[in-house]
GROMACS .gro file of C-alpha atoms in nm:
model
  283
    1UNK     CA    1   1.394  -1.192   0.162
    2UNK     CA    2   1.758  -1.059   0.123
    3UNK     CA    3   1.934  -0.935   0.412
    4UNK     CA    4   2.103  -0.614   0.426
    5UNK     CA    5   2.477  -0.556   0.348
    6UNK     CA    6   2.511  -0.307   0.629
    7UNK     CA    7   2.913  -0.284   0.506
    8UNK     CA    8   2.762  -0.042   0.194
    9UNK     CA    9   2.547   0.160   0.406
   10UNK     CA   10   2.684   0.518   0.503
   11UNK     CA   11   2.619   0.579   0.903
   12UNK     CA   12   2.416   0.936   0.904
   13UNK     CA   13   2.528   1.166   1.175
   14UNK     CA   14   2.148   1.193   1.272
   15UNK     CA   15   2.012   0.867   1.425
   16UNK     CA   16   1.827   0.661   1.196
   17UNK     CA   17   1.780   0.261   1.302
   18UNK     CA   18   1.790  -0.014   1.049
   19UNK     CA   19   1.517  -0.273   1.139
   20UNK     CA   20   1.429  -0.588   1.022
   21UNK     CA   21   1.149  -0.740   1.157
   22UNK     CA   22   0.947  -1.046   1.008
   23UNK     CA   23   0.818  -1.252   1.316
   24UNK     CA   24   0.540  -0.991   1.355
   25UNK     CA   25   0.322  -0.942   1.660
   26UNK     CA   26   0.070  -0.680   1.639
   27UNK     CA   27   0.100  -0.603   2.047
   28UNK     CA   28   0.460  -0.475   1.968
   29UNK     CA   29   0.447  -0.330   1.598
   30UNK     CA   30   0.099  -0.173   1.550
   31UNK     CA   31  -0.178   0.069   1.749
   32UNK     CA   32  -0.555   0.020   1.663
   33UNK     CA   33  -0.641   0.395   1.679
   34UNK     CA   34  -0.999   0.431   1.621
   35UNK     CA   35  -1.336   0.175   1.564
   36UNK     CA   36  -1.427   0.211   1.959
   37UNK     CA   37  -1.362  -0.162   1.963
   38UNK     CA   38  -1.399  -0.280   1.608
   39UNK     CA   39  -1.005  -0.352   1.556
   40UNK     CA   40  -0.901  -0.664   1.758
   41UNK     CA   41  -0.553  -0.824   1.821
   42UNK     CA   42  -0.592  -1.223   1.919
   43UNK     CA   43  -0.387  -1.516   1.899
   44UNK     CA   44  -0.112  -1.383   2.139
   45UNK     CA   45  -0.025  -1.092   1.875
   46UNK     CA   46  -0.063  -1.321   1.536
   47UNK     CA   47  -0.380  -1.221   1.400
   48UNK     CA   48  -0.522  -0.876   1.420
   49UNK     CA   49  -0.920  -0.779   1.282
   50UNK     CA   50  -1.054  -0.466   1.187
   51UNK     CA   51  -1.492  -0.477   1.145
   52UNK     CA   52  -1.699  -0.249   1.005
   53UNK     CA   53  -2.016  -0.163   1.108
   54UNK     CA   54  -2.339   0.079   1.024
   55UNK     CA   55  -2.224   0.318   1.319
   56UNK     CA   56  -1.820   0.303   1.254
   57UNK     CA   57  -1.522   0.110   1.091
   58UNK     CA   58  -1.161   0.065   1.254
   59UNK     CA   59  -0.804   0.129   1.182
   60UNK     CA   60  -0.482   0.092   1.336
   61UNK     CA   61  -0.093   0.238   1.247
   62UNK     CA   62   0.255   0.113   1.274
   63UNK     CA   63   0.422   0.273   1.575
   64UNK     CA   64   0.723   0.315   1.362
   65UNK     CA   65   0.790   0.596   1.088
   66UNK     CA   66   1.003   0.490   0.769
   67UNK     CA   67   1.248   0.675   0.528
   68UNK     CA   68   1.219   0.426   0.315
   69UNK     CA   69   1.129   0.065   0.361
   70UNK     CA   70   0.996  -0.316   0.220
   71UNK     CA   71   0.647  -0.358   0.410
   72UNK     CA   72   0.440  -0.675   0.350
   73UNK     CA   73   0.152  -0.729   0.517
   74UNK     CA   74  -0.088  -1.063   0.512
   75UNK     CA   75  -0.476  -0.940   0.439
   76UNK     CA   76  -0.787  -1.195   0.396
   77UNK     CA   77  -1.022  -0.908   0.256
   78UNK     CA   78  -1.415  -0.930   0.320
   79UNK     CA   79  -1.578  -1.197   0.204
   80UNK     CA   80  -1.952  -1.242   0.049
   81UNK     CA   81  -2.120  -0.884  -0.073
   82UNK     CA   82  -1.859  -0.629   0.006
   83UNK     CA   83  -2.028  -0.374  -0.198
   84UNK     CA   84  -1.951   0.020  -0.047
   85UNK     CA   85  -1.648  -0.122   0.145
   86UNK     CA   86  -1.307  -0.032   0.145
   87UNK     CA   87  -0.997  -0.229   0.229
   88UNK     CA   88  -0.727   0.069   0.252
   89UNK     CA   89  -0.353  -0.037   0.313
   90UNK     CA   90  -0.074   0.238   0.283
   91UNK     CA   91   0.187   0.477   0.430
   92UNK     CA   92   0.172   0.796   0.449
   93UNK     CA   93   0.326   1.108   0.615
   94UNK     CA   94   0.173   1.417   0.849
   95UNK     CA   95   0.078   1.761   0.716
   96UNK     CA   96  -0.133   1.930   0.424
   97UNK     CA   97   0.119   1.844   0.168
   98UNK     CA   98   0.198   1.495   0.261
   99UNK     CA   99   0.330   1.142   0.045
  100UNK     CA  100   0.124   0.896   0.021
  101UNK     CA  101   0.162   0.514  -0.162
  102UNK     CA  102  -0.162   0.374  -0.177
  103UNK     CA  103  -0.359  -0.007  -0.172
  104UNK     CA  104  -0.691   0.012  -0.146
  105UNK     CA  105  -0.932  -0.259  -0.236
  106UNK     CA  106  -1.290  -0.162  -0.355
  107UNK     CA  107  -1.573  -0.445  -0.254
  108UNK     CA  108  -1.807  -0.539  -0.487
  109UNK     CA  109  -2.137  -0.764  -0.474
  110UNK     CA  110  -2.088  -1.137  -0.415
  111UNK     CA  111  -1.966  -1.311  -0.668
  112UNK     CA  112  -1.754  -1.002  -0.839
  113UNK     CA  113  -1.419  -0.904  -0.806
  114UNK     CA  114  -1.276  -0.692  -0.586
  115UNK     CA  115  -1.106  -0.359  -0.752
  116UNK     CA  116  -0.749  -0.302  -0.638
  117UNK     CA  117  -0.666   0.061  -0.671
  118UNK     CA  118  -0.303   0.223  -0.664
  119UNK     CA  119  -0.196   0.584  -0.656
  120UNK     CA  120   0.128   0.736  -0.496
  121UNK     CA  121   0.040   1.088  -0.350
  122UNK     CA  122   0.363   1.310  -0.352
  123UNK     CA  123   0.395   1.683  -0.168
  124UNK     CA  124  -0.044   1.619  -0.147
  125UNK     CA  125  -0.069   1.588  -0.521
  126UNK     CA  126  -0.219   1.251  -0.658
  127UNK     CA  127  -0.363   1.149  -1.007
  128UNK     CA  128  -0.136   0.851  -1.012
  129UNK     CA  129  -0.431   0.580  -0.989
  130UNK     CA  130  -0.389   0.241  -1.143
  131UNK     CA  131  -0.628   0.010  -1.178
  132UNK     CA  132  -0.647  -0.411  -1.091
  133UNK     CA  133  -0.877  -0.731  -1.093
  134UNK     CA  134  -0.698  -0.981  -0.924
  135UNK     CA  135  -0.636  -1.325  -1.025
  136UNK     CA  136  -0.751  -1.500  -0.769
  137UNK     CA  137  -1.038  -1.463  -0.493
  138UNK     CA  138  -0.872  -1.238  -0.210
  139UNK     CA  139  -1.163  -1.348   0.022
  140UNK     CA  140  -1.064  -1.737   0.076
  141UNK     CA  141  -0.741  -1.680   0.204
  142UNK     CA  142  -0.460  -1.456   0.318
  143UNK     CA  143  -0.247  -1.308   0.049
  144UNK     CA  144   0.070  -1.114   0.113
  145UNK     CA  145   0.068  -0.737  -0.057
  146UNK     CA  146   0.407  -0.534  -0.043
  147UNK     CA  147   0.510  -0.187  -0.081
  148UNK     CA  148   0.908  -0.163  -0.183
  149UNK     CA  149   0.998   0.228  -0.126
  150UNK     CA  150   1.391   0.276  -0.220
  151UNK     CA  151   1.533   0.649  -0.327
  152UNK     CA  152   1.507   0.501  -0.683
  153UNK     CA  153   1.163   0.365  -0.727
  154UNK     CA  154   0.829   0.203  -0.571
  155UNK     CA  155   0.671  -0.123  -0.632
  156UNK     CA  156   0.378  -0.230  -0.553
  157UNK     CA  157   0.387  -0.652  -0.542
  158UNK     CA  158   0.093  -0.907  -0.458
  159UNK     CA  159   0.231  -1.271  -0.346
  160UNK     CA  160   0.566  -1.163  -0.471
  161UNK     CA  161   0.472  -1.042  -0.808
  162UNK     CA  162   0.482  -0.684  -0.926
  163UNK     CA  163   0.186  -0.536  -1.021
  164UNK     CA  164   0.369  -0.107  -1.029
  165UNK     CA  165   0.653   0.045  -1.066
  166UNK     CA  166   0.674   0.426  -0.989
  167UNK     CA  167   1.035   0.517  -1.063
  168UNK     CA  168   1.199   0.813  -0.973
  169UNK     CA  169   1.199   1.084  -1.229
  170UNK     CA  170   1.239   1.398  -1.065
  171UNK     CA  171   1.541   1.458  -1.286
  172UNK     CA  172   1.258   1.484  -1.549
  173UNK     CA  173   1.036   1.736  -1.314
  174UNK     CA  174   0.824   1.493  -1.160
  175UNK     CA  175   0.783   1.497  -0.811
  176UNK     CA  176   0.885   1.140  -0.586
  177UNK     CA  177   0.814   1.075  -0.232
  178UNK     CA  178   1.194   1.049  -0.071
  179UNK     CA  179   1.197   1.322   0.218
  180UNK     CA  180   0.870   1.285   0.475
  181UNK     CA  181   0.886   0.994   0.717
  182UNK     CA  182   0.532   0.751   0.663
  183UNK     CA  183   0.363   0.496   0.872
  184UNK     CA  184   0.165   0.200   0.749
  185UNK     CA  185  -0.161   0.235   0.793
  186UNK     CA  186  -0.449   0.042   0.764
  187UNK     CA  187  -0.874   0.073   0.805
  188UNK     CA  188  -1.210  -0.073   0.686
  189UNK     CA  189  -1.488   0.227   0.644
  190UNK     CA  190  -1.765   0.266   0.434
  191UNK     CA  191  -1.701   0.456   0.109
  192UNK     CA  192  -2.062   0.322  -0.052
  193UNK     CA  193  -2.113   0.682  -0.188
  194UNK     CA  194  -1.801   0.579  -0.452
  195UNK     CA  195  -1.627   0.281  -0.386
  196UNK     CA  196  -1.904   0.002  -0.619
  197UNK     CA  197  -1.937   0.090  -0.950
  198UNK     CA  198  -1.938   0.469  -0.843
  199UNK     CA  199  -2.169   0.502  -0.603
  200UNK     CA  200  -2.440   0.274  -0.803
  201UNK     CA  201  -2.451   0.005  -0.518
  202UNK     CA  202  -2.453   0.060  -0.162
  203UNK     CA  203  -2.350  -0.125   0.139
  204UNK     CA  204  -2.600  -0.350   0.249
  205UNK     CA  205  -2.607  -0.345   0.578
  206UNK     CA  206  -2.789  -0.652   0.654
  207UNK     CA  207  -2.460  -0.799   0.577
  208UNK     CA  208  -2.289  -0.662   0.913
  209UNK     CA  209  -2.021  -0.673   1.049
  210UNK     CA  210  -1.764  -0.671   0.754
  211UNK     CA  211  -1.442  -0.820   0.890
  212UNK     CA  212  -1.091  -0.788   0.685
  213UNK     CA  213  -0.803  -1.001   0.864
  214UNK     CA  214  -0.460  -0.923   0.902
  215UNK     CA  215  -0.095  -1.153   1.003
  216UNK     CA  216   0.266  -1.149   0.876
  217UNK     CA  217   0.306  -0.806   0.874
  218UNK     CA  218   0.693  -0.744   0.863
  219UNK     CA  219   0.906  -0.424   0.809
  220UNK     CA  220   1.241  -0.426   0.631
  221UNK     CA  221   1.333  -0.056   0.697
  222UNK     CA  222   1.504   0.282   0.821
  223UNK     CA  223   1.305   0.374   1.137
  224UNK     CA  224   1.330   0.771   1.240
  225UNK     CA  225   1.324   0.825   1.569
  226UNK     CA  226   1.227   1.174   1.703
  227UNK     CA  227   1.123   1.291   1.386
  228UNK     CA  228   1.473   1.425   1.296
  229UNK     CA  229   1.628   1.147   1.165
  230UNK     CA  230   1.769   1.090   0.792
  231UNK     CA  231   1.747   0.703   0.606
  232UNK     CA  232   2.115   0.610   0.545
  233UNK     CA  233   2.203   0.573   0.209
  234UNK     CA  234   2.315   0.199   0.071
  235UNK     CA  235   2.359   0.033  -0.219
  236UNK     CA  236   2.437  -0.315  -0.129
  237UNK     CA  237   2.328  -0.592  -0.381
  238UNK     CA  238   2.000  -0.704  -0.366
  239UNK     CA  239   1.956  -0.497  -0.079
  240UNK     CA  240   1.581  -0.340  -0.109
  241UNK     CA  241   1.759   0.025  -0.067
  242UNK     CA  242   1.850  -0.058  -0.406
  243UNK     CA  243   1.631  -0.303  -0.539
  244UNK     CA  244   1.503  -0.299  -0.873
  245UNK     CA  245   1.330  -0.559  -1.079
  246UNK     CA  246   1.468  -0.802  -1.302
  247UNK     CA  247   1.401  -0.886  -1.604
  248UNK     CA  248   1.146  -1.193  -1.480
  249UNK     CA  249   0.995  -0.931  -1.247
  250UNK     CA  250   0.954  -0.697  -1.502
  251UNK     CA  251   0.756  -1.009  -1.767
  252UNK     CA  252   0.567  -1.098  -1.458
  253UNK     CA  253   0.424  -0.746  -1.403
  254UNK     CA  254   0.362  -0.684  -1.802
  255UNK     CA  255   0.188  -1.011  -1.754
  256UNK     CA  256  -0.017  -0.871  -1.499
  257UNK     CA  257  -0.069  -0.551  -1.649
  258UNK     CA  258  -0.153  -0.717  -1.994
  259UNK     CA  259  -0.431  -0.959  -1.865
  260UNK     CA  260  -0.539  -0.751  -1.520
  261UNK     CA  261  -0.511  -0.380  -1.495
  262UNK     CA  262  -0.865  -0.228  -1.544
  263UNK     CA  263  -0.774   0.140  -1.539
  264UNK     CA  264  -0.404   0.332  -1.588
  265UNK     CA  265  -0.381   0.713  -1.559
  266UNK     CA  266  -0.134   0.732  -1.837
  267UNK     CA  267  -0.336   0.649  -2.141
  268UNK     CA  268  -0.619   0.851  -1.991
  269UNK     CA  269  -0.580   1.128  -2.238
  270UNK     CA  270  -0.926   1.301  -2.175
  271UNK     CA  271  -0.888   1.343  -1.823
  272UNK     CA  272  -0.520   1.564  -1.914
  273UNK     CA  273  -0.648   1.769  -2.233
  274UNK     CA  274  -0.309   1.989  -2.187
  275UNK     CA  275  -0.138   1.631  -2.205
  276UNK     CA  276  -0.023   1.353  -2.006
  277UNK     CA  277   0.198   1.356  -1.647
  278UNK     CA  278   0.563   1.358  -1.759
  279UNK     CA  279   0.644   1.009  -1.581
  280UNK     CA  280   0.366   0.897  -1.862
  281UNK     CA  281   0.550   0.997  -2.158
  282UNK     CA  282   0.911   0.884  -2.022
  283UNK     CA  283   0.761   0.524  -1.942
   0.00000   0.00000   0.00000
């Protein structure tokens, strides 16, 4: 993971922290803030579980708040019939019209693939979702999902390969998440109404507790403190305030896109009849 070239980045009178952080422990970096006992942190701080239940899931948050930021987090997803469960992984900001950048991951019976859905909520307006089956079993073992958020663009990445890119148009008139601090945020809850083939199959309790698993999370980012703080500006090289992909990033995610992605908003022309978001037609 490239380091920071703090000599590019402009100091902002307000106090905004730099942080890099990639020996996680949960103790320090995260809050379980609801599941009345269903989220757990064990291994002295390395491994943290959230359960789900017929009564209640669990969730926790980061205790800091970005302006931007490179988040990876480590998730073993539940195994066996997952059906009516969801996974959900994302930051977000307070208030009615808040940003939002979104993984969630949609169980399914045993034996099916998980969905992985995307969407990047700006100023509370959504209708960005794509789409993924993922190419290999998310159950078995712990795979690493990232969220790059720079002024320029977001990616969304699984084991270091780019599944999204949501650039920055707003030059173009679409809106892009750049001024409301977000934490990460994570939970396990029972969505059966929706989440399986619509609403078609339902959690099967019998099943319970679900259990997703979390380690490695780490946080390359600009940390506002007090809620009045501003992310500084920089443009070193290869610096993820400025990253972008290259051109192997970029095949990779066509490749991915190509063989994997199940559902994109932009060729969904029936559900815009007065015609597609403008990001859509400048892509």
């Amino acid at each position: 993971m490239a380091m920071i070239n703090y000599s590019t980045i402009l100091v902002p009178l307000l106090a905004a922290v730099m942080v890099y952080s990639v020996s996680a422990n949960f103790y320090q970096d995260v809050e379980i803030t609801w599941g009345d006992g269903r989220g757990q942190i064990t291994n002295n701080g390395d491994l943290l579980t959230l359960s789900l239940d017929k009564f209640s899931g669990s969730g926790f948050q980061s205790k800091n708040e970005y302006l931007f930021g490179k988040i990876d987090m480590q998730i073993k997803l539940v195994a066996g019939n997952s059906a009516g469960t969801v996974t959900a992984y994302y930051l977000k900001s307070l208030g009615t019209t808040w940003d939002e950048i979104d993984f969630e991951f949609l169980g399914n019976l045993s034996g099916d693939p998980y969905t992985l859905h995307t969407n990047v909520f700006t100023q509370g307006k959504g209708d960005r979702e794509q789409q993924f089956k993922l190419w290999f079993d998310p159950t078995s073992d712990f795979h690493t999902y990232s969220i790059l958020w720079n002024p320029q663009r977001i990616i969304f990445s699984v084991d270091g390969t780019a599944i999204r890119e949501f650039k920055n148009m707003e030059s173009q008139g679409t809106l892009f998440p750049k001024n409301q601090p977000m934490r990460m945020y994570s939970s396990l809850w029972n969505a059966e109404n929706w989440a399986t083939r619509g609403g078609l199959v339902k959690t099967d309790w019998s099943k319970a507790p679900f259990i997703a698993s979390y380690r490695g999370f780490s946080e390359e980012a600009c940390v506002v403190s007090n809620g009045n703080s501003s992310c500084p500006n920089g443009s070193g090289s290869g610096s993820w305030l400025s990253q972008e992909l290259d051109s192997t990033g970029q095949e990779r995610m066509r490749w991915v896109q190509s063989n994997y992605m199940i559902y994109n908003y932009c060729t969904d022309a029936k559900r815009f009849p007065q015609g597609l978001p403008r990001e859509c037609l400048a892509a």
